Amino acid sequence: MKTSLLVAALISIACFISTTISQERTDVALTDDPFRWLEEIEGPAAVAWVRAENEKTLGVLQSDPSYRHFYERALSILQKDRIADIPLEGRGLEHFWQDENQVRGVWRRTTRESDRSQAPKWEAILDVDALAVAENRNWVYRGASCLPPEERLCLISLSDGGKDAVSIREFDRTAKTFVADGFYLPEGKQDVSWVDGDTLLVARGWGEGTLTQAGYPFVVKELKRAQSLSEAREIFRGEPTDSETQPLVLRDSEGHIHAIGAVRAISSFESEYVVFCTDGPVKLNLPKKAEIVTLACGRLLVKLDEDWAPSEDNRFTAGSVISYGLDEWKQDPLRAKASLVFQPGPRQALSGLTATKNFLILTILENVQSKAFVYEHAQGAWSATPIPLPEHTGVSLSVTYDEADRAMFTVSSYLGPTSVWYFDAESKRLEELKKTPSAFDASNNLVEQLEATSRDGTSIPYFLVRPKNTRFDGTIPTLLYGYGGFQESLLPSDVGPGGRLWLEQGNAYVVANLRGGGEFGPQWHQAAQGATKQTTWDDFIAVAEDLIRRKITNPRRLGIIGGSQGGLLVGAAITQRPELFNAAIIEVPLLDMLRYTKLGACAYWIGEYGDPAIAEQRAWIERYSPYQKLVAGKTYPVPLILTSTKDDRVHPAHGRKAAAKLAALGQPYLYYENINGGHSAAANLMEHARQLALEYTYASRQLCSE
């Protein structure tokens, strides 16, 4: 790295922090945390600190000759080398698109015939850039919920700068305009479902005392057209101690509603379902770790995340999918009998599930690689037929068309371009529709699936993307990515701009499938949850050690990267084993785990980590909380910490305070906070390209320089 420039920047940062702290301490009660003033998101001193940090970090990284090159390449790939993710027929082929001309994006449509041409003709439905200019707002499009079966009336969600909190407005998709005097819900973290053209079920903040500790609603009300929010009728109330409550509308492919109710999320992973029957509300007989996922083939589908025995002769294992006959279930939801749809085998897990008009489609992971099946229910039993999509890939259901038996899949791999496949479930016809242009020359690379042994002896799989001519002398600059939380799985996927910015330079990229994720089902997640969360960090460290043992890389050339829960992962790794790494990219992280429930929406995740307000749980969190583990006398790899002012999911104070503490300890670091962007830290393609350029410039300086 350019040492003199970095040292000068760090000295300046330390001086700024010292001055600011002295100014703020007169206004802040004395605590054992001198940087708590940075928790005030828009506080003048905190904002001044952020701007100073950004200026210094951009000065260091953007002055590097690699930065402009990386930025232009990343932006080119993000704007052009993409597939238009387009739903199927109906009112036309529609999707949301961003490019150099549509920075905020446009919801647009075309015809199937036009889409197959070299130059499709698009018709704009909603131009978010034009709307932002007209209203002088930094709108970020967060999706549309349209009323079946016509799907003419839609509820459009718009975020201010990328926050999770959204404003919701009614929009006429045919007229391509917002409905005059239509439904309007002001900004908030809210969940809305259509009942009919004049009725919504709404969960949101309704005034004082109607939000949980995490800032999510626990009261559901029925809102009629032309009513004010104050006139809405309460239909369900959870508890303030819950994570949140959501409306429930069970609707089939023809638009018929079979049940209305609410889902009470007791914690991040435990829920209760209530449906409103003629005799009043009924709490369903389901285990707390279960999810109603869809209606298909005249049946109600439920995914189980724990073993369950509704009766002595009817037992199901965690990770299974079960179903109820819809007519029987509606007649008596407490006594209807469930039957098995899918039960995972060894090293298997359910990945995705959705319905077409007459079929059910499942994607399944087998040793962290995807397979797809179409399920049919006939004569009282389910039968499965494989869908012959490419092997050794990650497969996701991009869209299904519930008025017919058609679906589209997105198929990705680390080295091949992403492709979209069309599947007709009735005829079993499978067709590749399109694929992205190759973002980089992958001919010199290969992918291996390897395993490391964690501290407790468990085998931890990981994917290594490396040059074919690797000499195994420990010299390859390597980025190791992980997540390991919330039962989320990391599948083979297109590396996108990272291929051109990192792999083409002869470097290696690694993805670790850690416990805490969902790669092998609920048990894989629950093995690293709460009191056993250290298991995730152990798995990650084991993969790092395995890369060094195999002489793929060495600590001088090894960097780690992760965001959100993955940012916590990276923070834990560099505070527990700093000698293993020379770079750490920490994106929108959780870091102060002793105060995480007090910051932003983090109380929602007590089910994943535990509650630091409870002494026993605080003890296990305290053993790994990265912010508290930053101490004098240790040398840490110079981290690049990236956050967003508009992130209302993970509070930017986690990253801010870690950077400030590193400065106070005399440890070098780089910090950048995007003023917009929300939890993704980037609200548009240009911001995303800038983030990538900053990250790969930093990684190259840390890991590739001599």
PDB file of N, CA, C and O in Angstrom, residues 1 6 57 60-61 64 66-67 70 479 502 558-561 570 574 581-586 637-642 668-670 691-705:
ATOM      1  N   MET A   1       0.836  -1.199   0.000  1.00  0.00           N
ATOM      2  CA  MET A   1       0.000   0.000   0.000  1.00  0.00           C
ATOM      3  C   MET A   1       0.871   1.249   0.000  1.00  0.00           C
ATOM      4  O   MET A   1       2.055   1.203   0.319  1.00  0.00           O
ATOM      5  N   LEU A   6      -1.521   6.620   3.638  1.00  0.00           N
ATOM      6  CA  LEU A   6      -2.430   5.979   4.580  1.00  0.00           C
ATOM      7  C   LEU A   6      -2.164   6.447   6.006  1.00  0.00           C
ATOM      8  O   LEU A   6      -3.077   6.783   6.756  1.00  0.00           O
ATOM      9  N   THR A  57     -11.058   8.171   3.168  1.00  0.00           N
ATOM     10  CA  THR A  57     -11.026   6.853   2.533  1.00  0.00           C
ATOM     11  C   THR A  57     -11.059   6.968   1.016  1.00  0.00           C
ATOM     12  O   THR A  57     -10.304   6.286   0.310  1.00  0.00           O
ATOM     13  N   VAL A  60      -7.717   7.963  -0.278  1.00  0.00           N
ATOM     14  CA  VAL A  60      -6.740   6.866  -0.332  1.00  0.00           C
ATOM     15  C   VAL A  60      -7.021   5.935  -1.510  1.00  0.00           C
ATOM     16  O   VAL A  60      -6.136   5.627  -2.311  1.00  0.00           O
ATOM     17  N   LEU A  61      -8.270   5.462  -1.632  1.00  0.00           N
ATOM     18  CA  LEU A  61      -8.573   4.415  -2.609  1.00  0.00           C
ATOM     19  C   LEU A  61      -8.802   4.962  -4.013  1.00  0.00           C
ATOM     20  O   LEU A  61      -8.381   4.347  -4.997  1.00  0.00           O
ATOM     21  N   ASP A  64      -5.732   5.614  -6.141  1.00  0.00           N
ATOM     22  CA  ASP A  64      -5.015   4.458  -6.679  1.00  0.00           C
ATOM     23  C   ASP A  64      -5.350   4.311  -8.158  1.00  0.00           C
ATOM     24  O   ASP A  64      -6.524   4.385  -8.547  1.00  0.00           O
ATOM     25  N   SER A  66      -5.757   1.853  -9.934  1.00  0.00           N
ATOM     26  CA  SER A  66      -6.670   0.738 -10.225  1.00  0.00           C
ATOM     27  C   SER A  66      -8.131   1.147 -10.088  1.00  0.00           C
ATOM     28  O   SER A  66      -9.009   0.531 -10.701  1.00  0.00           O
ATOM     29  N   TYR A  67      -8.400   2.165  -9.257  1.00  0.00           N
ATOM     30  CA  TYR A  67      -9.787   2.460  -8.921  1.00  0.00           C
ATOM     31  C   TYR A  67     -10.617   2.786 -10.153  1.00  0.00           C
ATOM     32  O   TYR A  67     -11.694   2.210 -10.358  1.00  0.00           O
ATOM     33  N   PHE A  70     -11.273  -0.230 -12.269  1.00  0.00           N
ATOM     34  CA  PHE A  70     -12.240  -1.142 -11.657  1.00  0.00           C
ATOM     35  C   PHE A  70     -13.652  -0.568 -11.741  1.00  0.00           C
ATOM     36  O   PHE A  70     -14.612  -1.300 -12.019  1.00  0.00           O
ATOM     37  N   LEU A 479      -9.665 -14.275  -1.779  1.00  0.00           N
ATOM     38  CA  LEU A 479     -10.757 -13.692  -1.008  1.00  0.00           C
ATOM     39  C   LEU A 479     -11.694 -14.808  -0.575  1.00  0.00           C
ATOM     40  O   LEU A 479     -12.198 -15.573  -1.407  1.00  0.00           O
ATOM     41  N   TRP A 502     -11.249  -9.515 -10.237  1.00  0.00           N
ATOM     42  CA  TRP A 502     -10.447 -10.303  -9.314  1.00  0.00           C
ATOM     43  C   TRP A 502      -9.891 -11.587  -9.941  1.00  0.00           C
ATOM     44  O   TRP A 502      -8.688 -11.812  -9.956  1.00  0.00           O
ATOM     45  N   LEU A 558      -4.250 -13.699   2.161  1.00  0.00           N
ATOM     46  CA  LEU A 558      -5.629 -14.132   2.416  1.00  0.00           C
ATOM     47  C   LEU A 558      -6.461 -12.983   2.983  1.00  0.00           C
ATOM     48  O   LEU A 558      -6.115 -12.388   4.004  1.00  0.00           O
ATOM     49  N   GLY A 559      -7.574 -12.689   2.305  1.00  0.00           N
ATOM     50  CA  GLY A 559      -8.526 -11.702   2.783  1.00  0.00           C
ATOM     51  C   GLY A 559      -9.895 -12.321   2.940  1.00  0.00           C
ATOM     52  O   GLY A 559     -10.206 -13.358   2.333  1.00  0.00           O
ATOM     53  N   ILE A 560     -10.739 -11.689   3.761  1.00  0.00           N
ATOM     54  CA  ILE A 560     -12.089 -12.209   4.001  1.00  0.00           C
ATOM     55  C   ILE A 560     -13.097 -11.101   3.763  1.00  0.00           C
ATOM     56  O   ILE A 560     -12.803  -9.916   3.905  1.00  0.00           O
ATOM     57  N   ILE A 561     -14.321 -11.509   3.387  1.00  0.00           N
ATOM     58  CA  ILE A 561     -15.365 -10.544   3.022  1.00  0.00           C
ATOM     59  C   ILE A 561     -16.722 -11.089   3.449  1.00  0.00           C
ATOM     60  O   ILE A 561     -16.998 -12.291   3.353  1.00  0.00           O
ATOM     61  N   VAL A 570     -16.901 -11.694   9.702  1.00  0.00           N
ATOM     62  CA  VAL A 570     -15.564 -11.179   9.430  1.00  0.00           C
ATOM     63  C   VAL A 570     -14.998 -10.494  10.669  1.00  0.00           C
ATOM     64  O   VAL A 570     -13.815 -10.660  11.010  1.00  0.00           O
ATOM     65  N   ILE A 574     -11.444 -11.671  12.520  1.00  0.00           N
ATOM     66  CA  ILE A 574     -10.218 -10.883  12.665  1.00  0.00           C
ATOM     67  C   ILE A 574      -9.902 -10.556  14.117  1.00  0.00           C
ATOM     68  O   ILE A 574      -8.759 -10.233  14.446  1.00  0.00           O
ATOM     69  N   PHE A 581      -5.121 -13.359   8.524  1.00  0.00           N
ATOM     70  CA  PHE A 581      -5.647 -12.556   7.424  1.00  0.00           C
ATOM     71  C   PHE A 581      -4.857 -11.258   7.247  1.00  0.00           C
ATOM     72  O   PHE A 581      -4.320 -10.704   8.206  1.00  0.00           O
ATOM     73  N   ASN A 582      -4.858 -10.766   6.009  1.00  0.00           N
ATOM     74  CA  ASN A 582      -4.223  -9.485   5.720  1.00  0.00           C
ATOM     75  C   ASN A 582      -5.209  -8.477   5.130  1.00  0.00           C
ATOM     76  O   ASN A 582      -4.817  -7.361   4.799  1.00  0.00           O
ATOM     77  N   ALA A 583      -6.463  -8.876   4.966  1.00  0.00           N
ATOM     78  CA  ALA A 583      -7.501  -7.971   4.472  1.00  0.00           C
ATOM     79  C   ALA A 583      -8.837  -8.422   5.028  1.00  0.00           C
ATOM     80  O   ALA A 583      -9.070  -9.627   5.213  1.00  0.00           O
ATOM     81  N   ALA A 584      -9.723  -7.450   5.283  1.00  0.00           N
ATOM     82  CA  ALA A 584     -11.063  -7.766   5.790  1.00  0.00           C
ATOM     83  C   ALA A 584     -12.028  -6.715   5.266  1.00  0.00           C
ATOM     84  O   ALA A 584     -11.923  -5.542   5.625  1.00  0.00           O
ATOM     85  N   ILE A 585     -12.938  -7.132   4.404  1.00  0.00           N
ATOM     86  CA  ILE A 585     -13.971  -6.245   3.874  1.00  0.00           C
ATOM     87  C   ILE A 585     -15.244  -6.506   4.678  1.00  0.00           C
ATOM     88  O   ILE A 585     -15.808  -7.605   4.621  1.00  0.00           O
ATOM     89  N   ILE A 586     -15.675  -5.498   5.423  1.00  0.00           N
ATOM     90  CA  ILE A 586     -16.769  -5.658   6.379  1.00  0.00           C
ATOM     91  C   ILE A 586     -17.918  -4.771   5.927  1.00  0.00           C
ATOM     92  O   ILE A 586     -17.885  -3.550   6.094  1.00  0.00           O
ATOM     93  N   PRO A 637      -5.624  -7.086  10.911  1.00  0.00           N
ATOM     94  CA  PRO A 637      -5.518  -6.718   9.492  1.00  0.00           C
ATOM     95  C   PRO A 637      -6.261  -5.407   9.257  1.00  0.00           C
ATOM     96  O   PRO A 637      -7.302  -5.153   9.865  1.00  0.00           O
ATOM     97  N   VAL A 638      -5.720  -4.551   8.394  1.00  0.00           N
ATOM     98  CA  VAL A 638      -6.355  -3.258   8.111  1.00  0.00           C
ATOM     99  C   VAL A 638      -7.707  -3.516   7.448  1.00  0.00           C
ATOM    100  O   VAL A 638      -7.762  -4.002   6.321  1.00  0.00           O
ATOM    101  N   PRO A 639      -8.840  -3.214   8.112  1.00  0.00           N
ATOM    102  CA  PRO A 639     -10.137  -3.520   7.506  1.00  0.00           C
ATOM    103  C   PRO A 639     -10.658  -2.371   6.649  1.00  0.00           C
ATOM    104  O   PRO A 639     -10.301  -1.208   6.856  1.00  0.00           O
ATOM    105  N   LEU A 640     -11.493  -2.704   5.693  1.00  0.00           N
ATOM    106  CA  LEU A 640     -12.320  -1.732   4.976  1.00  0.00           C
ATOM    107  C   LEU A 640     -13.747  -1.947   5.458  1.00  0.00           C
ATOM    108  O   LEU A 640     -14.345  -3.003   5.212  1.00  0.00           O
ATOM    109  N   ILE A 641     -14.297  -0.954   6.173  1.00  0.00           N
ATOM    110  CA  ILE A 641     -15.642  -1.058   6.734  1.00  0.00           C
ATOM    111  C   ILE A 641     -16.576  -0.191   5.901  1.00  0.00           C
ATOM    112  O   ILE A 641     -16.318   0.996   5.707  1.00  0.00           O
ATOM    113  N   LEU A 642     -17.663  -0.788   5.393  1.00  0.00           N
ATOM    114  CA  LEU A 642     -18.620  -0.064   4.552  1.00  0.00           C
ATOM    115  C   LEU A 642     -20.005  -0.139   5.178  1.00  0.00           C
ATOM    116  O   LEU A 642     -20.473  -1.230   5.534  1.00  0.00           O
ATOM    117  N   PRO A 668      -4.645   0.980  12.032  1.00  0.00           N
ATOM    118  CA  PRO A 668      -5.091   1.505  10.738  1.00  0.00           C
ATOM    119  C   PRO A 668      -6.378   0.835  10.266  1.00  0.00           C
ATOM    120  O   PRO A 668      -6.642  -0.329  10.574  1.00  0.00           O
ATOM    121  N   TYR A 669      -7.189   1.575   9.514  1.00  0.00           N
ATOM    122  CA  TYR A 669      -8.454   1.079   8.979  1.00  0.00           C
ATOM    123  C   TYR A 669      -8.893   2.038   7.887  1.00  0.00           C
ATOM    124  O   TYR A 669      -8.366   3.144   7.733  1.00  0.00           O
ATOM    125  N   LEU A 670      -9.915   1.632   7.140  1.00  0.00           N
ATOM    126  CA  LEU A 670     -10.577   2.483   6.157  1.00  0.00           C
ATOM    127  C   LEU A 670     -12.074   2.374   6.390  1.00  0.00           C
ATOM    128  O   LEU A 670     -12.590   1.265   6.619  1.00  0.00           O
ATOM    129  N   GLN A 691     -18.933   0.930  -4.930  1.00  0.00           N
ATOM    130  CA  GLN A 691     -18.606   0.044  -3.817  1.00  0.00           C
ATOM    131  C   GLN A 691     -17.680  -1.078  -4.271  1.00  0.00           C
ATOM    132  O   GLN A 691     -16.693  -1.404  -3.589  1.00  0.00           O
ATOM    133  N   LEU A 692     -17.971  -1.695  -5.422  1.00  0.00           N
ATOM    134  CA  LEU A 692     -17.112  -2.763  -5.932  1.00  0.00           C
ATOM    135  C   LEU A 692     -15.704  -2.260  -6.215  1.00  0.00           C
ATOM    136  O   LEU A 692     -14.708  -2.926  -5.901  1.00  0.00           O
ATOM    137  N   ALA A 693     -15.617  -1.073  -6.803  1.00  0.00           N
ATOM    138  CA  ALA A 693     -14.301  -0.522  -7.119  1.00  0.00           C
ATOM    139  C   ALA A 693     -13.506  -0.241  -5.847  1.00  0.00           C
ATOM    140  O   ALA A 693     -12.296  -0.497  -5.789  1.00  0.00           O
ATOM    141  N   LEU A 694     -14.158   0.285  -4.824  1.00  0.00           N
ATOM    142  CA  LEU A 694     -13.481   0.513  -3.551  1.00  0.00           C
ATOM    143  C   LEU A 694     -12.987  -0.806  -2.961  1.00  0.00           C
ATOM    144  O   LEU A 694     -11.844  -0.903  -2.481  1.00  0.00           O
ATOM    145  N   GLU A 695     -13.848  -1.816  -3.002  1.00  0.00           N
ATOM    146  CA  GLU A 695     -13.484  -3.100  -2.389  1.00  0.00           C
ATOM    147  C   GLU A 695     -12.327  -3.769  -3.117  1.00  0.00           C
ATOM    148  O   GLU A 695     -11.375  -4.263  -2.480  1.00  0.00           O
ATOM    149  N   TYR A 696     -12.378  -3.812  -4.441  1.00  0.00           N
ATOM    150  CA  TYR A 696     -11.329  -4.520  -5.170  1.00  0.00           C
ATOM    151  C   TYR A 696     -10.035  -3.711  -5.248  1.00  0.00           C
ATOM    152  O   TYR A 696      -8.944  -4.289  -5.319  1.00  0.00           O
ATOM    153  N   THR A 697     -10.137  -2.392  -5.196  1.00  0.00           N
ATOM    154  CA  THR A 697      -8.915  -1.589  -5.086  1.00  0.00           C
ATOM    155  C   THR A 697      -8.228  -1.892  -3.759  1.00  0.00           C
ATOM    156  O   THR A 697      -7.013  -2.122  -3.695  1.00  0.00           O
ATOM    157  N   TYR A 698      -9.023  -1.883  -2.702  1.00  0.00           N
ATOM    158  CA  TYR A 698      -8.492  -2.205  -1.372  1.00  0.00           C
ATOM    159  C   TYR A 698      -7.897  -3.612  -1.340  1.00  0.00           C
ATOM    160  O   TYR A 698      -6.771  -3.818  -0.858  1.00  0.00           O
ATOM    161  N   ALA A 699      -8.638  -4.601  -1.859  1.00  0.00           N
ATOM    162  CA  ALA A 699      -8.161  -5.986  -1.821  1.00  0.00           C
ATOM    163  C   ALA A 699      -6.862  -6.136  -2.609  1.00  0.00           C
ATOM    164  O   ALA A 699      -5.940  -6.855  -2.184  1.00  0.00           O
ATOM    165  N   SER A 700      -6.767  -5.471  -3.743  1.00  0.00           N
ATOM    166  CA  SER A 700      -5.547  -5.558  -4.554  1.00  0.00           C
ATOM    167  C   SER A 700      -4.368  -4.945  -3.819  1.00  0.00           C
ATOM    168  O   SER A 700      -3.253  -5.487  -3.845  1.00  0.00           O
ATOM    169  N   ARG A 701      -4.588  -3.812  -3.163  1.00  0.00           N
ATOM    170  CA  ARG A 701      -3.506  -3.160  -2.419  1.00  0.00           C
ATOM    171  C   ARG A 701      -3.034  -4.036  -1.260  1.00  0.00           C
ATOM    172  O   ARG A 701      -1.830  -4.135  -0.988  1.00  0.00           O
ATOM    173  N   GLN A 702      -3.973  -4.669  -0.582  1.00  0.00           N
ATOM    174  CA  GLN A 702      -3.618  -5.465   0.594  1.00  0.00           C
ATOM    175  C   GLN A 702      -3.018  -6.829   0.253  1.00  0.00           C
ATOM    176  O   GLN A 702      -2.122  -7.301   0.953  1.00  0.00           O
ATOM    177  N   LEU A 703      -3.549  -7.452  -0.790  1.00  0.00           N
ATOM    178  CA  LEU A 703      -3.215  -8.859  -1.034  1.00  0.00           C
ATOM    179  C   LEU A 703      -2.319  -9.107  -2.237  1.00  0.00           C
ATOM    180  O   LEU A 703      -1.665 -10.153  -2.309  1.00  0.00           O
ATOM    181  N   CYS A 704      -2.309  -8.178  -3.190  1.00  0.00           N
ATOM    182  CA  CYS A 704      -1.576  -8.435  -4.438  1.00  0.00           C
ATOM    183  C   CYS A 704      -0.253  -7.685  -4.530  1.00  0.00           C
ATOM    184  O   CYS A 704       0.615  -8.075  -5.313  1.00  0.00           O
ATOM    185  N   SER A 705      -0.115  -6.620  -3.771  1.00  0.00           N
ATOM    186  CA  SER A 705       1.119  -5.836  -3.860  1.00  0.00           C
ATOM    187  C   SER A 705       2.262  -6.587  -3.186  1.00  0.00           C
ATOM    188  O   SER A 705       2.059  -7.396  -2.279  1.00  0.00           O
TER     189      SER A 705
END
